[in-house]
CSV table of C-alpha atoms in Angstrom, one decimal:
chain,number,residue,atom,x,y,z
T,1,MET,CA,99.7,101.7,103.8
T,2,SER,CA,101.8,100.0,101.1
T,3,VAL,CA,105.2,99.2,99.7
T,4,SER,CA,105.6,101.0,96.4
T,5,VAL,CA,106.8,99.0,93.4
T,6,PRO,CA,109.4,101.2,91.7
T,7,ASP,CA,109.6,101.9,88.0
T,8,PRO,CA,110.3,100.3,85.6
T,9,TYR,CA,108.4,97.5,87.3
T,10,GLY,CA,105.5,99.6,88.6
T,11,VAL,CA,104.7,101.1,85.2
T,12,ALA,CA,105.0,97.7,83.5
T,13,ILE,CA,102.4,96.3,85.9
T,14,GLN,CA,100.1,99.3,85.4
T,15,ASP,CA,100.5,98.9,81.6
T,16,ALA,CA,99.5,95.2,81.9
T,17,ARG,CA,96.5,96.1,84.0
T,18,ALA,CA,95.4,98.7,81.5
T,19,GLY,CA,96.0,96.3,78.7
T,20,HIS,CA,93.6,93.8,80.3
T,21,GLY,CA,91.0,96.5,80.5
T,22,ASP,CA,91.2,97.0,84.3
T,23,PRO,CA,89.4,100.3,85.0
T,24,LEU,CA,91.5,100.8,88.1
T,25,ALA,CA,94.9,100.5,86.3
T,26,ARG,CA,95.8,104.2,86.3
T,27,SER,CA,94.1,105.2,89.5
T,28,ILE,CA,96.1,103.0,91.8
T,29,PRO,CA,99.9,103.2,91.9
T,30,THR,CA,101.6,99.7,91.8
T,31,HIS,CA,102.1,98.5,95.3
T,32,VAL,CA,102.0,95.7,97.9
T,33,THR,CA,99.3,96.5,100.3
T,34,LEU,CA,100.2,96.5,104.0
T,35,LEU,CA,96.8,97.7,105.3
T,36,PRO,CA,93.7,97.8,103.0
T,37,PRO,CA,91.9,101.1,102.6
T,38,THR,CA,90.8,102.3,106.0
T,39,GLU,CA,88.6,105.3,106.7
T,40,VAL,CA,89.8,107.3,109.7
T,41,PRO,CA,88.6,110.6,111.2
T,42,ALA,CA,90.9,113.6,110.5
T,43,GLU,CA,91.4,114.1,114.2
T,44,ALA,CA,93.0,110.6,114.5
T,45,LEU,CA,95.8,111.4,111.9
T,46,PRO,CA,98.4,112.7,114.4
T,47,LYS,CA,98.2,109.6,116.5
T,48,ILE,CA,98.2,107.4,113.4
T,49,GLU,CA,101.2,109.2,112.0
T,50,GLU,CA,103.0,108.7,115.3
T,51,HIS,CA,102.1,105.0,115.3
T,52,LEU,CA,103.4,104.6,111.7
T,53,ALA,CA,106.7,106.4,112.5
T,54,ALA,CA,107.2,104.0,115.4
T,55,VAL,CA,106.5,101.0,113.2
T,56,ALA,CA,108.9,102.2,110.6
T,57,ALA,CA,111.6,102.8,113.2
T,58,ALA,CA,111.3,99.2,114.4
T,59,HIS,CA,111.9,97.7,111.0
T,60,ARG,CA,114.9,97.5,108.6
T,61,PRO,CA,115.1,97.8,104.9
T,62,PHE,CA,114.7,94.6,103.0
T,63,ARG,CA,114.9,93.1,99.5
T,64,MET,CA,111.7,92.3,97.6
T,65,VAL,CA,111.5,89.9,94.7
T,66,LEU,CA,108.3,89.6,92.7
T,67,ARG,CA,108.1,86.5,90.5
T,68,GLY,CA,105.3,84.6,88.8
T,69,SER,CA,101.6,84.8,89.2
T,70,GLY,CA,98.7,83.6,91.3
T,71,SER,CA,95.0,84.1,91.8
T,72,PHE,CA,92.5,84.4,94.6
T,73,ARG,CA,89.8,82.9,92.4
T,74,PRO,CA,87.2,81.6,93.1
T,75,VAL,CA,87.0,83.6,96.4
T,76,SER,CA,87.9,86.9,94.7
T,77,PRO,CA,88.3,87.8,91.0
T,78,VAL,CA,92.0,88.9,91.4
T,79,VAL,CA,95.1,87.9,89.5
T,80,PHE,CA,98.4,88.9,91.1
T,81,VAL,CA,102.2,88.8,90.9
T,82,ARG,CA,103.6,86.8,93.8
T,83,VAL,CA,105.9,88.2,96.4
T,84,GLU,CA,108.7,85.6,96.4
T,85,GLU,CA,111.2,87.4,98.7
T,86,GLY,CA,110.1,89.9,101.3
T,87,GLU,CA,106.9,88.1,102.2
T,88,ARG,CA,107.9,87.5,105.8
T,89,GLU,CA,108.9,91.2,106.2
T,90,CYS,CA,105.5,92.3,104.7
T,91,ARG,CA,103.7,90.1,107.1
T,92,LEU,CA,105.6,91.5,110.1
T,93,LEU,CA,105.0,95.0,108.9
T,94,GLU,CA,101.3,94.4,108.3
T,95,ALA,CA,100.8,93.0,111.9
T,96,ASP,CA,102.6,96.0,113.4
T,97,ILE,CA,100.7,98.5,111.3
T,98,ARG,CA,97.4,96.9,112.0
T,99,SER,CA,97.6,97.5,115.7
T,100,GLY,CA,97.1,100.4,118.1
T,101,PRO,CA,95.1,103.2,116.4
T,102,LEU,CA,94.8,101.1,113.2
T,103,ALA,CA,93.6,97.8,114.8
T,104,ARG,CA,90.9,96.3,112.7
T,105,GLU,CA,89.6,93.0,111.4
T,106,LEU,CA,90.3,92.0,107.8
T,107,ALA,CA,87.8,90.5,105.3
T,108,PHE,CA,90.4,88.0,104.2
T,109,PRO,CA,93.7,86.7,105.7
T,110,TYR,CA,96.6,89.0,104.8
T,111,HIS,CA,98.5,87.8,101.7
T,112,PRO,CA,101.2,90.1,100.2
T,113,HIS,CA,100.9,90.4,96.5
T,114,VAL,CA,100.8,92.9,93.6
T,115,THR,CA,97.4,93.0,91.7
T,116,VAL,CA,97.6,92.8,87.9
T,117,ALA,CA,93.9,92.3,87.2
T,118,HIS,CA,90.8,92.7,89.3
T,119,GLY,CA,87.1,92.2,88.7
T,120,LEU,CA,87.4,91.2,85.1
T,121,THR,CA,85.9,88.3,83.1
T,122,ASP,CA,87.3,84.8,83.6
T,123,ASP,CA,88.8,84.8,80.1
T,124,VAL,CA,90.7,88.1,80.8
T,125,LEU,CA,91.7,86.9,84.3
T,126,ASP,CA,93.1,83.6,82.7
T,127,GLN,CA,95.0,85.7,80.2
T,128,ALA,CA,96.4,88.0,82.9
T,129,LEU,CA,97.5,84.9,85.0
T,130,GLU,CA,99.3,83.4,82.0
T,131,GLN,CA,101.0,86.7,81.0
T,132,ALA,CA,102.2,87.4,84.6
T,133,ARG,CA,103.8,84.0,85.0
T,134,SER,CA,107.1,85.3,83.5
T,135,PHE,CA,107.1,88.6,85.5
T,136,HIS,CA,110.2,89.1,87.6
T,137,ALA,CA,111.4,92.1,89.6
T,138,ALA,CA,113.9,92.7,92.4
T,139,PHE,CA,114.4,95.9,94.3
T,140,PRO,CA,115.2,97.3,97.8
T,141,VAL,CA,112.4,98.3,100.1
T,142,PRO,CA,113.5,101.3,102.2
T,143,GLY,CA,110.1,102.0,103.8
T,144,PHE,CA,106.4,102.2,103.2
T,145,GLY,CA,103.9,104.9,102.4
T,146,LEU,CA,100.5,106.2,103.4
T,147,SER,CA,98.2,107.1,100.6
T,148,ARG,CA,95.0,109.0,100.4
T,149,PHE,CA,92.0,108.7,98.2
T,150,ASP,CA,91.3,112.0,96.5
T,151,ALA,CA,88.0,113.5,95.3
T,152,ASP,CA,88.9,112.5,91.7
T,153,GLU,CA,88.9,108.8,93.0
T,154,VAL,CA,92.7,108.4,92.5
T,155,TRP,CA,95.0,107.1,95.2
T,156,ARG,CA,98.0,109.3,95.8
T,157,PRO,CA,101.0,108.9,98.0
T,158,TRP,CA,100.7,111.2,101.0
T,159,ARG,CA,103.4,110.4,103.6
T,160,ALA,CA,106.5,108.2,103.4
T,161,TYR,CA,108.0,106.3,106.4
T,162,GLY,CA,111.6,105.2,106.1
T,163,PHE,CA,112.9,102.2,108.0
T,164,SER,CA,115.8,102.6,110.5
């Protein structure tokens, strides 16, 4: 589950990822993760979709502002754009989504962000961190989406859940 970053901002971040040589740049739409990739059995989908619809109905649209950069290094080789406004809403959504049929433990504490470089050399990560410092975007968030990982190893939007 994720919040999509709309164009022109989404494509700008994808272009930056590709420019840094990130092999995942074109296979992952630009987003703020609400629940990391989670494998579920097909028979669980109706209950999960019901859960996600209820979560969406309990939340309101909000404004998101992305500004500046950060990194999870040395714990993880990731450079990201910071969620300056909308972080609280993302945290509340994440907690509600990661309950019921989607309850699970996370490998790392939840931290809303938009990845701009992942798994690259330290030199490239340093460059990505510096280039993303001036990034700024502001947009409304009307809901969140559920994506699926297709056989071609590309993430694609599958279902959208609008807020009340």
